Structures are given as structure tokens and as C-alpha cells.
GROMACS .gro file of C-alpha atoms in nm:
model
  321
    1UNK     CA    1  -4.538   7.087   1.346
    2UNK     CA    2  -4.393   7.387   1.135
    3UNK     CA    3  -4.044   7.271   1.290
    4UNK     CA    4  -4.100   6.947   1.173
    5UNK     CA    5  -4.225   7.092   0.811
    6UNK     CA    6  -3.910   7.277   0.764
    7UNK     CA    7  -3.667   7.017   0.860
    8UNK     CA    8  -3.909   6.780   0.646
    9UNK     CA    9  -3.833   7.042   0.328
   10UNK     CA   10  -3.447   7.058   0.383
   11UNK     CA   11  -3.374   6.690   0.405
   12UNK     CA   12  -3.618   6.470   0.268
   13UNK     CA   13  -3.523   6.615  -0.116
   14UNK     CA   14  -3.160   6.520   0.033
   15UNK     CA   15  -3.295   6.144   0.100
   16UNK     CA   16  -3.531   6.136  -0.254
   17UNK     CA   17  -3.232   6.235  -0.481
   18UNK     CA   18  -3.027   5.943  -0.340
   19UNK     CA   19  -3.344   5.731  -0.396
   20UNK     CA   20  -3.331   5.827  -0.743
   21UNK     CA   21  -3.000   5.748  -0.759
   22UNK     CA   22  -3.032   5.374  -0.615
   23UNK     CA   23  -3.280   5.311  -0.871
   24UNK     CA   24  -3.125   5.431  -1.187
   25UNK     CA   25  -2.842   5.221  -1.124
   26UNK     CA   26  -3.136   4.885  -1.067
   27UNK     CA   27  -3.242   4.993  -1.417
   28UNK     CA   28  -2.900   4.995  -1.556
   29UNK     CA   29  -2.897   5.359  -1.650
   30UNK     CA   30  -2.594   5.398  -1.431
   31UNK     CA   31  -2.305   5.162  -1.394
   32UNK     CA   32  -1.996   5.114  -1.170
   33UNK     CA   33  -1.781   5.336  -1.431
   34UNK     CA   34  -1.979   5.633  -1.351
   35UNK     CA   35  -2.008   5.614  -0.975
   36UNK     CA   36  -1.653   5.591  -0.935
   37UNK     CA   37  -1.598   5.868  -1.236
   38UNK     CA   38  -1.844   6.084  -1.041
   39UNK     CA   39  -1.664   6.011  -0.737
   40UNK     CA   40  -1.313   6.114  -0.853
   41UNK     CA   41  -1.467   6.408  -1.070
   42UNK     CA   42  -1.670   6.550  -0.720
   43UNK     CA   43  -1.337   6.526  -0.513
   44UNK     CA   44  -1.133   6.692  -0.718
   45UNK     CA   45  -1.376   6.959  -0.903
   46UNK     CA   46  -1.673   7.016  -0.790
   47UNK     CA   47  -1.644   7.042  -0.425
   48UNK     CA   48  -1.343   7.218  -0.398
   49UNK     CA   49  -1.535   7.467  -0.593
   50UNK     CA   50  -1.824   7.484  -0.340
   51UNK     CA   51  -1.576   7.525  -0.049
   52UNK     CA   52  -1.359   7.789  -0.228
   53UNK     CA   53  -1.695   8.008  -0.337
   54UNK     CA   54  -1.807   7.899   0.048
   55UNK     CA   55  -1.549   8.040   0.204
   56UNK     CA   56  -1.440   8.372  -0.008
   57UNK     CA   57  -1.804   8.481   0.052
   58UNK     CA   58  -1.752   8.433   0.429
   59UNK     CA   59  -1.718   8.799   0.554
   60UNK     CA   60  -1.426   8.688   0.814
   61UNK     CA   61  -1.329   9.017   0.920
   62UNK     CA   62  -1.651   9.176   1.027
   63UNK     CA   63  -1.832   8.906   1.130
   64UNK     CA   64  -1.576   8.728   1.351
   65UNK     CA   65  -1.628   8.574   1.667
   66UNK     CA   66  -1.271   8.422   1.792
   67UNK     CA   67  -1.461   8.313   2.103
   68UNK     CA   68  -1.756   8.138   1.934
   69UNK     CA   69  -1.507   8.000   1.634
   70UNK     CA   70  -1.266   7.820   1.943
   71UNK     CA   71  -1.566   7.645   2.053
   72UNK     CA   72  -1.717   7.528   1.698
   73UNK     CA   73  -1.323   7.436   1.686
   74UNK     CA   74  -1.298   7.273   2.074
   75UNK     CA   75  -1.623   7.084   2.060
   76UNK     CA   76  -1.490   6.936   1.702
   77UNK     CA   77  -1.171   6.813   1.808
   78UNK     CA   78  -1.300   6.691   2.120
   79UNK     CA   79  -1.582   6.451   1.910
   80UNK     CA   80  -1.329   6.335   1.658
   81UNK     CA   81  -1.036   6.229   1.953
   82UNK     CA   82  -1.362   6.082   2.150
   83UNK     CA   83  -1.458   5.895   1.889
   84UNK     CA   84  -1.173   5.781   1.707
   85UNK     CA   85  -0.996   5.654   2.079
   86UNK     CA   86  -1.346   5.491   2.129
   87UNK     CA   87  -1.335   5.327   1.807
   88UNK     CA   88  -1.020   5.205   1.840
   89UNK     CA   89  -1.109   5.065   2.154
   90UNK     CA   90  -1.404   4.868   2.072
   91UNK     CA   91  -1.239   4.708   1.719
   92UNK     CA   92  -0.919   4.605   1.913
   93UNK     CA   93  -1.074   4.277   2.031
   94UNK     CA   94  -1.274   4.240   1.693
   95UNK     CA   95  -1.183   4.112   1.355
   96UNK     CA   96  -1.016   4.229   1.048
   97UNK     CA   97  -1.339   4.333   0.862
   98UNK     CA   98  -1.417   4.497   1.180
   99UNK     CA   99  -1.073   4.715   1.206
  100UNK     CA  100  -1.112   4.801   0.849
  101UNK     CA  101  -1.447   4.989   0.900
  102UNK     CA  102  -1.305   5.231   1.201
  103UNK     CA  103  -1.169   5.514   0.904
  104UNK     CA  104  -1.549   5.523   0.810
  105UNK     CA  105  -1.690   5.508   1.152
  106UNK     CA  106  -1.540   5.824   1.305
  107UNK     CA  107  -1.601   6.014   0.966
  108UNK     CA  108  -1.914   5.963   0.944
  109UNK     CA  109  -1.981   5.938   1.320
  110UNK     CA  110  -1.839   6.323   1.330
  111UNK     CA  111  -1.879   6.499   1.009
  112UNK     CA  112  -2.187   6.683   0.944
  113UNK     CA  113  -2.327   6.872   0.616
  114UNK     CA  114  -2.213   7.197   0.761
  115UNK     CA  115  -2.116   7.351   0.423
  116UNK     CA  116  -2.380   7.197   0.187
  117UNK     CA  117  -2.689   7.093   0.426
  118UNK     CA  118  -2.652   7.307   0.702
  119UNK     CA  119  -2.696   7.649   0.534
  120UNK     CA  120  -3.028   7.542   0.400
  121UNK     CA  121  -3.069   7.440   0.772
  122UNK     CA  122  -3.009   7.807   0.899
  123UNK     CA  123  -3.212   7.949   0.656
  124UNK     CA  124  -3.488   7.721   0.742
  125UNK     CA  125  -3.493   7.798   1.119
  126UNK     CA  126  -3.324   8.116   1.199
  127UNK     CA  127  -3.420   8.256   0.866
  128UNK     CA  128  -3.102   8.362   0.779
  129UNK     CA  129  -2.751   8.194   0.756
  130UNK     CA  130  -2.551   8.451   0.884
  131UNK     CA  131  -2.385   8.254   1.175
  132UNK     CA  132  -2.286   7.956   0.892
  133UNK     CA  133  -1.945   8.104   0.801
  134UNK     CA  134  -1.822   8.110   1.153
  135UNK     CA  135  -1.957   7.786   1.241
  136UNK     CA  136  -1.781   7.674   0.942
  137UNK     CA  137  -1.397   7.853   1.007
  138UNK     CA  138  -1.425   7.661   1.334
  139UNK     CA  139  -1.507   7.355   1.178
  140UNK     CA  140  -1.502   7.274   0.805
  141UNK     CA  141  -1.100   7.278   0.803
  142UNK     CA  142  -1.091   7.060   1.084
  143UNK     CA  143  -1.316   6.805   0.950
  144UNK     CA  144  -1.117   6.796   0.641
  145UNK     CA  145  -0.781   6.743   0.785
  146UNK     CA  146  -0.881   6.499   1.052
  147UNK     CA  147  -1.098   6.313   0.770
  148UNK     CA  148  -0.733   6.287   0.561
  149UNK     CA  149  -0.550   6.164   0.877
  150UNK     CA  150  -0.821   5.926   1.009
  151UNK     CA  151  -0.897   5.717   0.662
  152UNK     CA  152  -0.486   5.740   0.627
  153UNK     CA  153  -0.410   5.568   0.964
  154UNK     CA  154  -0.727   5.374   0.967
  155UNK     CA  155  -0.698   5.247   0.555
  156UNK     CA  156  -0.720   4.882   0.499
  157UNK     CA  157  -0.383   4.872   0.314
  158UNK     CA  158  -0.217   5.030   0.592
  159UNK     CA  159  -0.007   4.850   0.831
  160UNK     CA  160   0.049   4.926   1.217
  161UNK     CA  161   0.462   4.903   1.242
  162UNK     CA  162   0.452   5.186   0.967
  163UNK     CA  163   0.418   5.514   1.209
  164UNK     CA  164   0.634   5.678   1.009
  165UNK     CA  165   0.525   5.608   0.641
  166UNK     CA  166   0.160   5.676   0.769
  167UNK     CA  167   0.230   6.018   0.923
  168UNK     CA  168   0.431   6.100   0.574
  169UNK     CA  169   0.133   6.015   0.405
  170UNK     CA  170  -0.123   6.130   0.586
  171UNK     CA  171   0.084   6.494   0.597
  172UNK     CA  172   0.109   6.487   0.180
  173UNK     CA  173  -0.248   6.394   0.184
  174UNK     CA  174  -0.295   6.719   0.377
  175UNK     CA  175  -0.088   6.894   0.207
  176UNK     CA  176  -0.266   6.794  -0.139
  177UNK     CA  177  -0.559   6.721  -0.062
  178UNK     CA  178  -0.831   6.957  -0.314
  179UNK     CA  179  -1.056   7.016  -0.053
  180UNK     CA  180  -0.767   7.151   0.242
  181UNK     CA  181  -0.624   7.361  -0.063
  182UNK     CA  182  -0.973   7.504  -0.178
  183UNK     CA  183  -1.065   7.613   0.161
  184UNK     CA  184  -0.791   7.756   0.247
  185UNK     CA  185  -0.756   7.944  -0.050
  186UNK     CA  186  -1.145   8.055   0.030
  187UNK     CA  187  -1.025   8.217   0.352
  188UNK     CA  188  -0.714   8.429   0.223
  189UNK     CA  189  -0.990   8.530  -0.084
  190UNK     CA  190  -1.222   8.641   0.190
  191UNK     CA  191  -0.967   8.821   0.483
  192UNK     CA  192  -0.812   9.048   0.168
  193UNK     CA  193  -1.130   9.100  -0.013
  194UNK     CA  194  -1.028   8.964  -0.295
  195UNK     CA  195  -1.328   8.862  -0.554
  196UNK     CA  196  -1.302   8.722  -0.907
  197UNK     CA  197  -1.453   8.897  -1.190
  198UNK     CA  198  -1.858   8.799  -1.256
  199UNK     CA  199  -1.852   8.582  -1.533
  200UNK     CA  200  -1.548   8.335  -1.346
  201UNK     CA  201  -1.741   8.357  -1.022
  202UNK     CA  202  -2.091   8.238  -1.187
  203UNK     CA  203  -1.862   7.945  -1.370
  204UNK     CA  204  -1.705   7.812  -1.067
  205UNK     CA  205  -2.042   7.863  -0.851
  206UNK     CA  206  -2.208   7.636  -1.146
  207UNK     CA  207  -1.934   7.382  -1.128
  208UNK     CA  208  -2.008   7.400  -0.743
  209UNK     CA  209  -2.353   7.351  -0.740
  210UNK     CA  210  -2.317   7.009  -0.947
  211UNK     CA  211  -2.096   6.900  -0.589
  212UNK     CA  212  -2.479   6.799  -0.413
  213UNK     CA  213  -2.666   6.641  -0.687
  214UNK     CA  214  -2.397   6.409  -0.814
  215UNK     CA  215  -2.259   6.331  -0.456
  216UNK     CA  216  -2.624   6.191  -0.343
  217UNK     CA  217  -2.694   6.057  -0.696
  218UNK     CA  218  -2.382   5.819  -0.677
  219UNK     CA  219  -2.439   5.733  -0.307
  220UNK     CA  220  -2.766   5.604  -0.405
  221UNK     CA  221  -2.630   5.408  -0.688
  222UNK     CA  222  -2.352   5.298  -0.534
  223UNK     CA  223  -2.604   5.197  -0.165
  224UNK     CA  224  -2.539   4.797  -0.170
  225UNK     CA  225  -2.841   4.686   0.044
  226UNK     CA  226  -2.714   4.334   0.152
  227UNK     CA  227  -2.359   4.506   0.247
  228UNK     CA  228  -2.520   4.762   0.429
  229UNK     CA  229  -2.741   4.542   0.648
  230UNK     CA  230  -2.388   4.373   0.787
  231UNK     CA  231  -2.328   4.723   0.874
  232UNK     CA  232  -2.580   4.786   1.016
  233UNK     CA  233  -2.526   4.761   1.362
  234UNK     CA  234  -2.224   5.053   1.318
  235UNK     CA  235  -2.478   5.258   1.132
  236UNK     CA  236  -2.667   5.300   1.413
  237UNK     CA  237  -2.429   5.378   1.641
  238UNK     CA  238  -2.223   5.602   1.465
  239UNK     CA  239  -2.569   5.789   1.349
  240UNK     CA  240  -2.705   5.851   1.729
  241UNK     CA  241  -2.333   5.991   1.797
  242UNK     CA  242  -2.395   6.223   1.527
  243UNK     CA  243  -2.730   6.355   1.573
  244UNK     CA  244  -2.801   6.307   1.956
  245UNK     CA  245  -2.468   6.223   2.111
  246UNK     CA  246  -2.304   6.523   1.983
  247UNK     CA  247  -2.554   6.801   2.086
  248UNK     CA  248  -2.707   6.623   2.396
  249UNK     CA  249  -2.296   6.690   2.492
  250UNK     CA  250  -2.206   7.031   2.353
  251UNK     CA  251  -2.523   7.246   2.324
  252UNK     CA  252  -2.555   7.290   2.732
  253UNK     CA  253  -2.189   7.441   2.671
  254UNK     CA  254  -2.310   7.681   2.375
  255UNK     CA  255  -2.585   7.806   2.629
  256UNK     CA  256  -2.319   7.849   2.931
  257UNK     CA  257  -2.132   8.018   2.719
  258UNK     CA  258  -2.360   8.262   2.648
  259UNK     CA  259  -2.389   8.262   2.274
  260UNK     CA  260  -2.705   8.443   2.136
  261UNK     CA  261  -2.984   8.214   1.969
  262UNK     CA  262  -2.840   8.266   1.605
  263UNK     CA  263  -2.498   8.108   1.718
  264UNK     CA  264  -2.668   7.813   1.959
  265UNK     CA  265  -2.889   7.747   1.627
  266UNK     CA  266  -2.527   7.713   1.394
  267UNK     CA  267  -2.385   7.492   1.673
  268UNK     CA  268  -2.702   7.234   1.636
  269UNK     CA  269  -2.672   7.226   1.317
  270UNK     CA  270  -2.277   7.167   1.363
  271UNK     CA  271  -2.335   6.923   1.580
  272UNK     CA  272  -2.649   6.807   1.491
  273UNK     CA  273  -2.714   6.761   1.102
  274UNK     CA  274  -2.686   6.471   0.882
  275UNK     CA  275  -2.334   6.330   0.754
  276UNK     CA  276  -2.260   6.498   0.463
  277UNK     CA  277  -2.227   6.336   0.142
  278UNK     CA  278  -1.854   6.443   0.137
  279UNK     CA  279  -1.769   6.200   0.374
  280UNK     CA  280  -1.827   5.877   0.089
  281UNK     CA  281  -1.677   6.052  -0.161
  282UNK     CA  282  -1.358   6.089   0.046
  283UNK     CA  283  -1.393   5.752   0.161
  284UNK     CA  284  -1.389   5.599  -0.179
  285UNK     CA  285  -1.075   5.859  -0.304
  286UNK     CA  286  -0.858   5.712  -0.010
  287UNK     CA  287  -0.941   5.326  -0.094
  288UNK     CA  288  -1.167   5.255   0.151
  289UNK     CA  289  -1.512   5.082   0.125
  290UNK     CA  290  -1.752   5.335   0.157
  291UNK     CA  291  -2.027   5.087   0.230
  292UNK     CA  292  -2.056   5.209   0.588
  293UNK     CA  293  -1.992   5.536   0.480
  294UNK     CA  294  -2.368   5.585   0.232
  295UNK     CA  295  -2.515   5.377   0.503
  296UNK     CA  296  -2.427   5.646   0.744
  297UNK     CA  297  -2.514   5.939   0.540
  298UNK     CA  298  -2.838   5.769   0.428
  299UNK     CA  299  -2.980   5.711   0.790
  300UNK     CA  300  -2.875   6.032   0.939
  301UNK     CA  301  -3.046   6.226   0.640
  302UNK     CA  302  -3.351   5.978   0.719
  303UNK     CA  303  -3.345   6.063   1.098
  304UNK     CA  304  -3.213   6.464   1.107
  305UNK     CA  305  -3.563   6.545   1.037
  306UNK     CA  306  -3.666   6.427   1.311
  307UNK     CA  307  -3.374   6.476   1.553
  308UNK     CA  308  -3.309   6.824   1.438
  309UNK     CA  309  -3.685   6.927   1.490
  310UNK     CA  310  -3.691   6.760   1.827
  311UNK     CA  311  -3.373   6.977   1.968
  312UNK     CA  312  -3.511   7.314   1.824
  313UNK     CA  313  -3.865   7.220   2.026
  314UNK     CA  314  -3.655   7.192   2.348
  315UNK     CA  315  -3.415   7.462   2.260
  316UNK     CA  316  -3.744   7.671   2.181
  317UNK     CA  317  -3.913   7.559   2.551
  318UNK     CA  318  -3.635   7.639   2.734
  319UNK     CA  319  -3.599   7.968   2.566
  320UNK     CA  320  -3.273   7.941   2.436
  321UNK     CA  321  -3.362   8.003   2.097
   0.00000   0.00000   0.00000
């Protein structure tokens, strides 16, 4: 029950705020203007802000762990190709609306709140984050660059006969994208101990920490319930992929590995938390829907609760944890 309290306390103020969100916008306190303002202005600003502050604090030299960071890396690339090929698969014999949803399917089928949600996660369970950073070097970059190259390949405007003026644009995207840049400019901060004076570090961390509130503020506004019960059935898919698929697959390998309890807790919570909000606002920047995308990160905040509590109780009987 304390499990469930904890998990309760880091995700249902996740699941509230977009609540909040949804109904401002039914009272007309927030329009169509701002949600895609907010969007742009969280992509570009705020959240490479988080990642950069994220990252730099990430004590990569001590605290690294090249075995456990291959698998975080490994199990990552393995869910995304899974996925994506699976996707692929299963919209080839569908329609056009049907294709254009597969960019938002694998992202939010793979990428969890590592960054944002998960820490809070940690703390809650393990009562520290300390394993967080590696978790995130294995994975965080990868979820970014795939997340470029999947919504470039898979975007509605794209066309199939263009190989070559997708993989040009999916490689700029990389290349330019503020979220790549920031975290990668996180780790070199971090591996030469570089720090930036007080006052810019509590200005960028304040810029940061708008990243949550206005992400889950303008998916609730921007939730479209009739939309989202067409998309419904791809909701629930892609959310048991994410919070039981995933784990049910990958934990067993954290424990044969034999990773200490701190690092099998960071990989359920890699594996296992909700979709972060970054995966809409993404969405939305590379001209995509993003109906399926707040559907997904709605139910999975919803469910993690629940989910997440339910793999630390076995992890806990089985003393693993």
C-alpha cells in the first residue's frame, strides 16, 4: 500500500495538472494560439534547459557504469527497432489515417519520462536518484535522436520514393534539433567539470523548471476527446508496450546481469514509467498530429501508478530489490 502511495504522489499531480489544463481551455481561458506558442516556446527553451542543467549535474566520471549504460542503451534500441518494424508491419495493410499515426505510435510506445518523471520516481522508491544520470546517458540521447528520425520518416507530408531527402532531413533535424544540442552540451559540461557561475545556473534552472508545468498544461488543453476515442484502440496498445511490455522483457536481463537493486530500480523506471510529455511537444514541432501522442501520455500517467507499484511488489518478493 505505501508502494502504491508513493507512485500515487509522483504521478497523479502529473495527471491533475493536465486536468487543469483541459479545462481552462473549456472555459476559454486558453486558446489554440497559446498551445501551439507554448509548444514551440517548450521545444526550443525550456526543455533544452532542463536537459542541459540535467546532464552537466550528471557526475559522468565517477559514477560511470559502461556496462550498465550499454544495456540502458541495448534494451532502448532494441524497443524502438521492435516497435517501429512492428508498426510498420501492422499499418502496411491499413489506411492512410492509419500510416500517418505510426511517427506517434513508436514515440510514445518507447519514450518514457526518464529525465522529468523518473527522478521523482527514484527518489520515491530507492530514496535517492543516484542511478538516474546513468540510466539517462544510456538512454535520453537515444530517445531524442530516434524520436527526430522516426516522426521524419514516419511524417504525414513525407513521401516513400524520397529515401534520400528523408535521411537529409532527418540528419539536419539531428543535427539542429535543441534538445540533441542541449544534451550534448550537458555531457561535455559534466566530463570537464565545467559549471556556470550561480546566478546563470539558478536562471536557466528557472527557465527549466517551467519545461513540466507548461508541457502538461498544453497537453490538457490541447486533449481533443472525440479525436482521441478514434485513437483509442492505438492508445492502448502502445501504453501496455510501454509500461508492461517493456519491463516484463528487459528487467529479467537487468537481474541476470547482475545489477544491484539501485540500478534494476533506474531500469523500471526506464522501461517502465509514463510517456513523457516531451514526446507531444515534439510531435507537434515536426507537423504531426499529436492527438495520439496526449492520448498516450495521458493513459500511461493514469496507469504507471499502478503498473509501476505492481513491478516494485514483485521485484520486492523476489528479492531483487
Amino acid at each position: 500500500m505505501s508502494n502504491l502511495i508513493y507512485s500515487l504522489n509522483a504521478t497523479m499531480p502529473v495527471f491533475l495538472v493536465m486536468v487543469v489544463g483541459y479545462f481552462l481551455r473549456r472555459t476559454g481561458m486558453l486558446n489554440e494560439e497559446y498551445i501551439k506558442v507554448s509548444n514551440k516556446f517548450n521545444f526550443n527553451v525550456t526543455l533544452p534547459c532542463l536537459l542541459l542543467l540535467n546532464m552537466m549535474d550528471c557526475d559522468i566520471k565517477n559514477t560511470f557504469d559502461g556496462k550498465y549504460v550499454l544495456y540502458c542503451a541495448f534494451s532502448t534500441i532494441i524497443c524502438i527497432t521492435v516497435i517501429w518494424t512492428l508498426a510498420k508491419l501492422f499499418c502496411k495493410k491499413k489506411n492512410a489515417s492509419d500510416k500517418n499515426i505510426v511517427g506517434e505510435f513508436v514515440q510514445g510506445a518507447y519514450r518514457g519520462s526518464a529525465a522529468i518523471l523518473g527522478i521523482a520516481l527514484l527518489q520515491n522508491i530507492s530514496g535517492n536518484a543516484k542511478m538516474a544520470p546513468l540510466m539517462m546517458l544510456g538512454s535520453v540521447p537515444l530517445y531524442n535522436i530516434f524520436a527526430v528520425i522516426v516522426l521524419t520518416f514516419e511524417s504525414p507530408d513525407m513521401k516513400e520514393n524520397e529515401l534520400g531527402k528523408n535521411l537529409k532531413k532527418a540528419v539536419k533535424g539531428i543535427c539542429t534539433n535543441p534538445i540533441i544540442l542541449s544534451i550534448l552540451g550537458g555531457m561535455i559540461l559534466s566530463y570537464f567539470d565545467i559549471t556556470f557561475p550561480k546566478i546563470m545556473y539558478k536562471t536557466i534552472n528557472s527557465i527549466g523548471s517551467l519545461t513540466s508545468p507548461m508541457a502538461l498544461i498544453a497537453i490538457g488543453a490541447g486533449f481533443e476527446g472525440r479525436k482521441a476515442i478514434k485513437k483509442l484502440k492505438p492508445t492502448i496498445i502502445a501504453t501496455t508496450i510501454k509500461l508492461v511490455i517493456q519491463p516484463l522483457i528487459f528487467l529479467p536481463v537487468a537481474v541476470a546481469m547482475g545489477f544491484e537493486p539501485e540500478k534494476i530500480v533506474a531500469a523500471l523506471i526506464m522501461l517502465g514509467a509514463p510517456t513523457t510529455a516531451t514526446s507531444y511537444i515534439m510531435a507537434k514541432n515536426m507537423n504531426h498530429e499529436g492527438v495520439l501522442s496526449s492520448s498516450i501520455v495521458v493513459l500511461t500517467t493514469l496507469m504507471s501508478a499502478f503498473t509501476i507499484t505492481a513491478w516494485i511488489f514483485i521485484l520486492r518478493t523476489m528479492g531483487y530489490i
